[in-house]
Coordinates of C-alpha atoms and ligand atoms in Angstrom, one line a residue:
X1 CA 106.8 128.7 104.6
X2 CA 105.4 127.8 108.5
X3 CA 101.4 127.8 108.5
X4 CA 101.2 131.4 110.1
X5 CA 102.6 132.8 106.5
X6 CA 100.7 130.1 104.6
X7 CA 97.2 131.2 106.4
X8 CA 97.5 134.7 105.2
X9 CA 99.1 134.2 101.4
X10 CA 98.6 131.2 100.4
X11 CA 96.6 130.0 97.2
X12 CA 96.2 133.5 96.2
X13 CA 97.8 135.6 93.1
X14 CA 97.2 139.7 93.1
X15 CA 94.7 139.9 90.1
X16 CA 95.3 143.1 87.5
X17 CA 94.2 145.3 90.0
X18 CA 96.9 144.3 92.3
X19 CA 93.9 144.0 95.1
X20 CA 95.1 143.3 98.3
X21 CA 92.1 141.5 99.6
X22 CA 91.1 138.3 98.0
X23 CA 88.1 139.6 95.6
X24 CA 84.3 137.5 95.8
X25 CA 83.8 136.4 93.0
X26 CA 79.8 136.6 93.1
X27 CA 79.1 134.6 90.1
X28 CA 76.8 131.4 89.2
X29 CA 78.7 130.8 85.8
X30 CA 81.9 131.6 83.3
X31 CA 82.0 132.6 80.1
X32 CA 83.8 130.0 77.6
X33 CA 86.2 131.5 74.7
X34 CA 84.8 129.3 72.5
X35 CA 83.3 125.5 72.0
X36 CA 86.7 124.0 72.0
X37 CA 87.9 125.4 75.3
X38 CA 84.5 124.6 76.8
X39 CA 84.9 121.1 75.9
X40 CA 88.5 121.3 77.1
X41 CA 87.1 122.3 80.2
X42 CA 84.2 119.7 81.0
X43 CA 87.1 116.7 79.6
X44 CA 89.6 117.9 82.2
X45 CA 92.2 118.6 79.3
X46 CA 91.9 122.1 80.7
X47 CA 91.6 122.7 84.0
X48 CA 88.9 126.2 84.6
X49 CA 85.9 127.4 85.8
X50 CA 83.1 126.1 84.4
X51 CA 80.1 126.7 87.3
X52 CA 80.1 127.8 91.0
X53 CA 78.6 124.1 91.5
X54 CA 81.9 122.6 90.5
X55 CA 84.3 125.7 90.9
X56 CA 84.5 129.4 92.2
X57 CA 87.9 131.4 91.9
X58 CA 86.8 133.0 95.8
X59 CA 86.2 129.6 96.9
X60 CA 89.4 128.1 95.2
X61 CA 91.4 130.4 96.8
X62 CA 90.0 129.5 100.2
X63 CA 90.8 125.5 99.8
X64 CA 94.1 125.8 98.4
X65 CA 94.9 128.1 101.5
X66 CA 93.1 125.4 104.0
X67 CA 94.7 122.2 102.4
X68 CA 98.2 124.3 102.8
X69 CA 97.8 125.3 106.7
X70 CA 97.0 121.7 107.3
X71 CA 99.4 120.2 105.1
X72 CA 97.3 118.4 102.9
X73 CA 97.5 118.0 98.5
X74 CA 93.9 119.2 98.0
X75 CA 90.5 120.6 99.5
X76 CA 87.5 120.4 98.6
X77 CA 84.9 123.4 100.3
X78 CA 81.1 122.9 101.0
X79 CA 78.2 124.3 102.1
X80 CA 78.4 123.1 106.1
X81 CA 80.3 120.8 108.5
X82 CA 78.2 117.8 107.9
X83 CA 78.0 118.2 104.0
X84 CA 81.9 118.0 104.0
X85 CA 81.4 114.4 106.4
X86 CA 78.6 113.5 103.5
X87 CA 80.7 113.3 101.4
X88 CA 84.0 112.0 103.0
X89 CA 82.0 109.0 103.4
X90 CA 79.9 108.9 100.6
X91 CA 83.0 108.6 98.4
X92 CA 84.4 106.0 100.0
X93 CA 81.4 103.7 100.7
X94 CA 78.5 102.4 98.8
X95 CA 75.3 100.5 100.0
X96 CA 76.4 97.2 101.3
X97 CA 79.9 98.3 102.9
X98 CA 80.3 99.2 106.5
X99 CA 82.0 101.9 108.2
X100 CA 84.2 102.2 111.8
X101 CA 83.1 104.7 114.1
X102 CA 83.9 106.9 117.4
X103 CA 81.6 106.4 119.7
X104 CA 83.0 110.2 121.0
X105 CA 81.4 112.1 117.9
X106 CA 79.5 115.2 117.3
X107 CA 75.9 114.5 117.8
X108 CA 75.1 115.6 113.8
X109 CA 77.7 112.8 113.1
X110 CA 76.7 110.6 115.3
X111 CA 72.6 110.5 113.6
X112 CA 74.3 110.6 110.1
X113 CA 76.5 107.8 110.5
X114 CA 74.1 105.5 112.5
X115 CA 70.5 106.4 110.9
X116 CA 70.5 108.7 107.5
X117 CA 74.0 106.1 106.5
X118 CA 71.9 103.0 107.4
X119 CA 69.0 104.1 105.2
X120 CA 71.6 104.2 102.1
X121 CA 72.6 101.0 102.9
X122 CA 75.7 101.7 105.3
X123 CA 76.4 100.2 107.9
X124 CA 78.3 101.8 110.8
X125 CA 79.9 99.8 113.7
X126 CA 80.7 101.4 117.0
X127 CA 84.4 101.6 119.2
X128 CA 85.6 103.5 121.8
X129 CA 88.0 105.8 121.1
X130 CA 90.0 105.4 124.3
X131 CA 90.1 102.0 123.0
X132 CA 91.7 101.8 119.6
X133 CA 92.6 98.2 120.3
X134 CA 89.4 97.6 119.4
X135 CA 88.8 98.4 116.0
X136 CA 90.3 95.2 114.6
X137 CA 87.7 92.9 114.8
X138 CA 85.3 95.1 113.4
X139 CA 87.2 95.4 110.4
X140 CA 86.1 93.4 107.1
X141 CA 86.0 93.0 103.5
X142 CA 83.4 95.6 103.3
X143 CA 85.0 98.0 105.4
X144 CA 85.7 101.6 104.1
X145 CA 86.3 104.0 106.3
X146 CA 87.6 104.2 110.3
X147 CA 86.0 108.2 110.9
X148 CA 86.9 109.9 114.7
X149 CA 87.2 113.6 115.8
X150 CA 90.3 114.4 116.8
X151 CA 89.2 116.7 119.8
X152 CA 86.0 115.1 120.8
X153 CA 82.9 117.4 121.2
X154 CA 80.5 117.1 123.3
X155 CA 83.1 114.5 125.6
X156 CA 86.4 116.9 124.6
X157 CA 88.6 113.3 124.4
X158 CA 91.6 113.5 122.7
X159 CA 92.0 110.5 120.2
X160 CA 95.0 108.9 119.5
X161 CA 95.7 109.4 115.8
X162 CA 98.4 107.3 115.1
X163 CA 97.1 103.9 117.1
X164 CA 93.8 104.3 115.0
X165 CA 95.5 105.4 111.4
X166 CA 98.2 102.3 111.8
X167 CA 95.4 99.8 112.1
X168 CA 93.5 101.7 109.0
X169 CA 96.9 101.4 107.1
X170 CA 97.7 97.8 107.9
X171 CA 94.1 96.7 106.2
X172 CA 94.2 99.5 103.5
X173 CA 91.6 101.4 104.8
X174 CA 90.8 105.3 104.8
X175 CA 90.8 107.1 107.9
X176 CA 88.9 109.9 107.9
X177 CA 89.2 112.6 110.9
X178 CA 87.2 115.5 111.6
X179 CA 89.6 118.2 112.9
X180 CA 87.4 120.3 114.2
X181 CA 87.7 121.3 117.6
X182 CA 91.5 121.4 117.6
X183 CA 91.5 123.1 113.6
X184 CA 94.7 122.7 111.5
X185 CA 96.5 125.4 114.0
X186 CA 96.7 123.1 116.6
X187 CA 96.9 119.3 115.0
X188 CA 97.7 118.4 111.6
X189 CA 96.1 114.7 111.5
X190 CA 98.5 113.9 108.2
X191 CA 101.3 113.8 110.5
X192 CA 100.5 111.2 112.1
X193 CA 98.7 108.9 108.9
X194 CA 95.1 110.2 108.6
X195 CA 93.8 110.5 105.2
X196 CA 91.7 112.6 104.9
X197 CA 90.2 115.8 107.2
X198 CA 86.5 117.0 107.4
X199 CA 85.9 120.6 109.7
X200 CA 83.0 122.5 110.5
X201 CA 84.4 126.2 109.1
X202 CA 81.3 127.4 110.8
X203 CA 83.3 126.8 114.1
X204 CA 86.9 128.5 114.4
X205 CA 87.6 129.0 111.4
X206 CA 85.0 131.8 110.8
X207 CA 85.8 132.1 114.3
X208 CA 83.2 134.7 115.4
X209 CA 79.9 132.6 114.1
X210 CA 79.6 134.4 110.9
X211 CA 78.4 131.6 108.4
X212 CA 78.2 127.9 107.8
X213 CA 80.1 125.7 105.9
X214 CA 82.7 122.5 105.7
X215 CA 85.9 121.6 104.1
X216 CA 87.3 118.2 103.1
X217 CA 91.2 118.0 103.0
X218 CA 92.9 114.9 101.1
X219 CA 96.9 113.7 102.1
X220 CA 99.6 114.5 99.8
X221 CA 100.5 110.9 98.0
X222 CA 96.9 109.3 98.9
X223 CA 96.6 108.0 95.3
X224 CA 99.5 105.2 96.3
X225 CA 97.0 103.9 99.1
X226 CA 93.7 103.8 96.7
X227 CA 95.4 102.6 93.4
X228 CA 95.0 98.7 92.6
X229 CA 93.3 98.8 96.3
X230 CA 90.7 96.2 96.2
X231 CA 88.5 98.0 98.7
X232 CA 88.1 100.5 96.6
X233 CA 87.1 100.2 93.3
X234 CA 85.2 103.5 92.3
X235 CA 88.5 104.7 92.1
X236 CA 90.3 102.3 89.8
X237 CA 87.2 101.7 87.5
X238 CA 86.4 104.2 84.5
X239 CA 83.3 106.3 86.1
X240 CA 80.7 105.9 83.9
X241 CA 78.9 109.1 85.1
X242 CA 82.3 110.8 83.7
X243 CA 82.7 109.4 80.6
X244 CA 84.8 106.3 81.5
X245 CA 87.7 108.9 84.3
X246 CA 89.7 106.1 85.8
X247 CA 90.5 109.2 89.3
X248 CA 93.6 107.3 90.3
X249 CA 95.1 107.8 86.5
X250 CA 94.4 111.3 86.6
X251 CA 97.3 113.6 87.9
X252 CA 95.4 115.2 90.3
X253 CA 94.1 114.7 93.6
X254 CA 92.2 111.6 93.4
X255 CA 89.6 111.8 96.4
X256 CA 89.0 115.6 96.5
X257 CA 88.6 115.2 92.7
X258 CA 85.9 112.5 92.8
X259 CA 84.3 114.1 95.2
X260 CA 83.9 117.3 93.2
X261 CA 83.1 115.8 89.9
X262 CA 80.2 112.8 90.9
X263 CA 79.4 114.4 94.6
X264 CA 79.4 117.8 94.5
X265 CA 78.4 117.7 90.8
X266 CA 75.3 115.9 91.6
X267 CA 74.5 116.7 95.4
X268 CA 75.5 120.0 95.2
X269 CA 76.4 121.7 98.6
X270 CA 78.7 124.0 97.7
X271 CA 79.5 127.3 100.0
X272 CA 78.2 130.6 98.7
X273 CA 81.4 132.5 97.5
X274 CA 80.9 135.2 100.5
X275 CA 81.1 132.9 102.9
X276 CA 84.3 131.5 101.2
X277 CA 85.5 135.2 101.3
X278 CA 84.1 134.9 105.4
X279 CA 86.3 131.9 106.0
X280 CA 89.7 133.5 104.3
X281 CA 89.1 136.7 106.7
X282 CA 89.1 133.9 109.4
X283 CA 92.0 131.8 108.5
X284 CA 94.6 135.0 108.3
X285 CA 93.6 135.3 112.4
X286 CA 93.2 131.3 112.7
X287 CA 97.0 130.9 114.6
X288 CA 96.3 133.8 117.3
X289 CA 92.9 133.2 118.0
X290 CA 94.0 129.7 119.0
X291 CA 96.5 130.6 120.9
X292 CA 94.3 133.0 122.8
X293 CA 91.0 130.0 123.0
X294 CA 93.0 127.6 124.5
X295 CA 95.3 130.0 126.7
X296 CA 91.9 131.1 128.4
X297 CA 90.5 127.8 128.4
X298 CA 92.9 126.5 130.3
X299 CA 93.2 129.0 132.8
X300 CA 89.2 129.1 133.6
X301 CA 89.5 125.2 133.8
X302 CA 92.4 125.6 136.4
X303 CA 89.9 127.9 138.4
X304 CA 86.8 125.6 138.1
X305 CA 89.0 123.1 139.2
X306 CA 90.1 124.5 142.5
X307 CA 86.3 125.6 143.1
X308 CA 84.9 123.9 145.9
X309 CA 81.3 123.0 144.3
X310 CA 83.0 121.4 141.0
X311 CA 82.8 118.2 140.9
X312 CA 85.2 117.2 138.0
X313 CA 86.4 119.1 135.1
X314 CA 87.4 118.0 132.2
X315 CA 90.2 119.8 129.3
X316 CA 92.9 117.5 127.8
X317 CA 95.2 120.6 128.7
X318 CA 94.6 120.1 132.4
X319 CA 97.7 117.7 134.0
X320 CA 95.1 115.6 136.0
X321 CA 93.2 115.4 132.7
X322 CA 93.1 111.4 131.0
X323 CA 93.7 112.7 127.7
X324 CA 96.6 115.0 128.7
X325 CA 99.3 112.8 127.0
X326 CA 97.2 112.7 124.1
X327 CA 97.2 116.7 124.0
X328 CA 100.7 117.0 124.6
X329 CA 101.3 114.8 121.5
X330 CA 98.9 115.3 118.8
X331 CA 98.7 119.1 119.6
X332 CA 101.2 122.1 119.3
X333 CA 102.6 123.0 122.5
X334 CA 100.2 121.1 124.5
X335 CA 97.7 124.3 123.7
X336 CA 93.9 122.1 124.0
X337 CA 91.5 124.5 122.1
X338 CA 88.6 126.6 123.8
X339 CA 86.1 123.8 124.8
X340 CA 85.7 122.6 128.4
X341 CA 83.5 121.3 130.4
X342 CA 82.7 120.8 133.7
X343 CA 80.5 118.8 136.7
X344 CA 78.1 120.2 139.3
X345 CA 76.4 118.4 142.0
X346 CA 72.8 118.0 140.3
X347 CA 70.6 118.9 137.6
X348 CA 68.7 121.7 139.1
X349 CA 72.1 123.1 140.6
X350 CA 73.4 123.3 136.8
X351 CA 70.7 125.2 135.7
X352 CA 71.0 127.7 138.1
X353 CA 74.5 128.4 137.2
X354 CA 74.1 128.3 134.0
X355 CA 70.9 131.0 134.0
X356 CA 72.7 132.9 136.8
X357 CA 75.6 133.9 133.8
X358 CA 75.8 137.2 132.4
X359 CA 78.8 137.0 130.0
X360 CA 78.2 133.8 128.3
X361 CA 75.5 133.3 126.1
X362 CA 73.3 130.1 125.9
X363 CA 73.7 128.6 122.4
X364 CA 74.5 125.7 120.6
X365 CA 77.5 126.7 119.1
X366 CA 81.3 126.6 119.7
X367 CA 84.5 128.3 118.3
X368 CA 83.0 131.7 118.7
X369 CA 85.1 134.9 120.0
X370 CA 82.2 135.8 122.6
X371 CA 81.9 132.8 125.3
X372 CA 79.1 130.1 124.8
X373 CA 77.6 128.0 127.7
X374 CA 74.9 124.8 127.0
X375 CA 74.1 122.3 129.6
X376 CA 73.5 119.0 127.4
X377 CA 71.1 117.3 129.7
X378 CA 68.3 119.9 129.0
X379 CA 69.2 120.7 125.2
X380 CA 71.3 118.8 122.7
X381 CA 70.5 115.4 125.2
X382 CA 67.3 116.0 126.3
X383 CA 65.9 112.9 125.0
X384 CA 68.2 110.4 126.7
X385 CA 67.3 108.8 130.5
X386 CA 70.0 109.4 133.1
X387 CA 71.5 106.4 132.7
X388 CA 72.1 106.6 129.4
X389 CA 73.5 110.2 129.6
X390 CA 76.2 109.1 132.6
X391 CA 77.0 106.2 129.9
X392 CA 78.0 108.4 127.1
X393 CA 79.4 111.1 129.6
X394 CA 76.8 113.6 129.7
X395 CA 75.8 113.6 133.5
X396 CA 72.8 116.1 134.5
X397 CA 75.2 118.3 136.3
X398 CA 77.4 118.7 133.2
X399 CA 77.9 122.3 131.5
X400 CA 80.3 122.9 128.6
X401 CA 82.0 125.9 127.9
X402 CA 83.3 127.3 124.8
X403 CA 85.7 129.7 125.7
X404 CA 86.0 132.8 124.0
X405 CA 88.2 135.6 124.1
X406 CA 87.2 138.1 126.6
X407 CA 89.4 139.3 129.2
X408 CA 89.8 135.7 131.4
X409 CA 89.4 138.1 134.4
X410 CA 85.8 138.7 133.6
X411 CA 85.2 135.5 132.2
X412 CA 86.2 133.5 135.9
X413 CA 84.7 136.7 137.5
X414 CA 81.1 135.9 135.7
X415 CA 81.5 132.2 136.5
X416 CA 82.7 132.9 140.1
X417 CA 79.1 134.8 140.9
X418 CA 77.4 132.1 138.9
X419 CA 78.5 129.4 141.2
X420 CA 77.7 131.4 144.3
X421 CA 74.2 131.9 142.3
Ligands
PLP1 N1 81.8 118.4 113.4 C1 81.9 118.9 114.7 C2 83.0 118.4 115.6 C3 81.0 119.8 115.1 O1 81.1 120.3 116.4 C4 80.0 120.2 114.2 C5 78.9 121.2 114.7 O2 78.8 121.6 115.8 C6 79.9 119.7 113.0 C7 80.9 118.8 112.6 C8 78.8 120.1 112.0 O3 79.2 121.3 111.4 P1 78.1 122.3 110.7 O4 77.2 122.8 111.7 O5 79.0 123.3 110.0 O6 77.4 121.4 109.7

């Protein structure tokens, strides 16, 4: 089936009633047969609901129809975007390992990786991601995980996937991608040797900021890399916590699996079963919408590039773009998602644009159907001094855009008078 088909049917059997829509399933807990099929249940000799903690039939449809899209063996849905990167990383590394990161990240990812990570006991060390080449030396005994975006946001930097994953692979070591900005429409990170995908399913996937929530995707055949892998013990060691599970003996899933039973059992951010429901509405439109993101995208950046006043301007889907070879590889037909930014003269000449826009609404937020403008320097990266926003490419006279899907004549129409503001 090609992932168009597979966003609108799969993971989802008509129930008696032959409903068409997938039903919400608006329940804390499930009703056991008897004692022996509830033990069956908790000893994985059966597999069934048990509690919406662990399992939820609404939300089970939604992650076997997200792992399918992107081509993945198994999904695991939580309660946001940065819950899903908890625990991508917390069941891979312990206190007293280390982890490789982007310096290009989201700025939630960015303060859990370097600050909340450190006070468990992780250690994360820093590359750039137009430099993949440098990951190698960073690379130890205690090494767990390599974690990028594979559309960069805020710094919309295309990473390249397979020059990271084949360094991961030649040490053993779990790359884990967050997917994003470009979602499973656009890039499927297991084709080119990623191991696992985080998203924010607040972003595109709900697609017209309905709700929040995350999903973690494992690789089909992943158990190969973590069996008898010395880096990686919690999964080739009975689990004490689950009365002596050895994951990679199990046949299931091994990561999405550990991370249900010990994480999710114990942590517990899990989505509400509406907003499951929310993100299976989303996913059936996923494959337009991006068509329809990153056609407009690329047509307002063409404009703000031929403006007189703009400075620079920066899509991967744009020829004079640095990460246009990137794009053309790692994404279908080249098409760059909805996010773009671009460079005004000054600080105080950003501002006035951006306050002189009608159409597009000032929020923190991307992936939305209406059209979202933020100028960093005065919100998400207020705190840093100029030079430290120019060194991790956030000049004052930045504005990103995420482009929604309005008519592109009134979205470069609304921008035109903003710039002549
Ligand atoms: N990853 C990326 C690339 C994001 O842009 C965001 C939020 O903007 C997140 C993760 C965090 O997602 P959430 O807000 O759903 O926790």
């Amino acid at each position: 089936m090609n992932l168009q088909t597979k966003a609108i049917h799969s993971g989802y059997e008509k129930d008696s009633q032959g409903t068409m829509a997938v039903p919400i399933y608006m329940t804390t807990a499930y009703e056991f047969h008897d004692v022996e099929h509830a033990a069956n249940l908790f000893s994985l000799k059966e597999l069934g609901n048990i509690y919406t903690r662990l399992n939820n039939p609404t939300t089970d449809v939604f992650e076997k129809r997200f792992a399918e899209v992107e081509g993945g063996e198994a999904a695991l849905a939580t309660a946001s975007g940065m819950s899903s990167i908890f625990y991508a990383i917390a069941n891979s590394a312990e206190a007293g390992d280390n982890i490789i990161c982007a310096n290009q990240l989201y700025g939630g990812s960015l303060t859990l990786n370097g600050h909340t990570f450190k006070r468990f006991g992780i250690e994360s060390r820093f590359f750039d991601v137009h430099k993949p080449e440098d990951i190698e030396v960073l690379i130890d005994d205690k090494t767990k995980v390599i974690f990028f975006e594979s559309l960069t946001n805020p710094s919309i930097d295309v990473a390249d996937i397979e020059a990271i994953t084949a360094i991961a692979n030649k040490h053993g070591i779990l790359t884990v991608v967050d997917n994003t900005v470009a979602t499973p429409v656009l890039c499927r990170p297991f084709e080119f040797g990623a191991d696992i995908s985080v998203h924010s399913t607040s972003k595109y996937t709900t697609g017209q900021g309905l709700a929040i929530g995350g999903i973690l995707v494992e690789r089909k055949g992943l158990v190969e890399k973590l069996k008898d892998n010395p880096r990686y013990p919690q999964f080739n060691e009975p689990d004490a916590s689950y009365h002596g599970l050895v994951y990679v003996d199990v046949p299931l899933p091994p990561f999405a699996l550990r991370a249900r039973l010990s994480l999710l059992r114990d942590i517990g951010a899990v989505p509400s079963p509406f907003n499951s429901w929310l993100f299976i509405q989303g996913l059936e439109t996923l494959s337009l919408r991006m068509k329809e993101h990153s056609a407009n995208a690329l047509k307002l950046a063409e404009y703000l590039e031929s403006h007189p006043i703009v400075i620079k301007v920066n899509y991967p889907g744009l020829k004079s773009n640095s990460n246009y070879a990137n794009a053309q590889k790692y994404f279908d037909d080249g098409a760059s998602s909805g996010l773009l930014s671009f460079e005004v003269g000054s600080l105080e000449e950003a501002i006035k644009i951006v306050d002189a826009t009608k159409l597009y609404s000032l929020v923190v937020n991307i992936g939305d159907t209406k059209s979202i403008i933020t100028h960093p320097a005065s919100t998400t990266h207020q705190q840093l001094k100029p030079d430290e926003l120019v060194a991790c490419g956030v000049p004052a006279g930045l504005i990103r855009i995420s482009c929604g899907l309005e008519s592109i004549k009134d979205l470069i129409a609304d921008i035109d008078q903003a710039l002549k503001a």
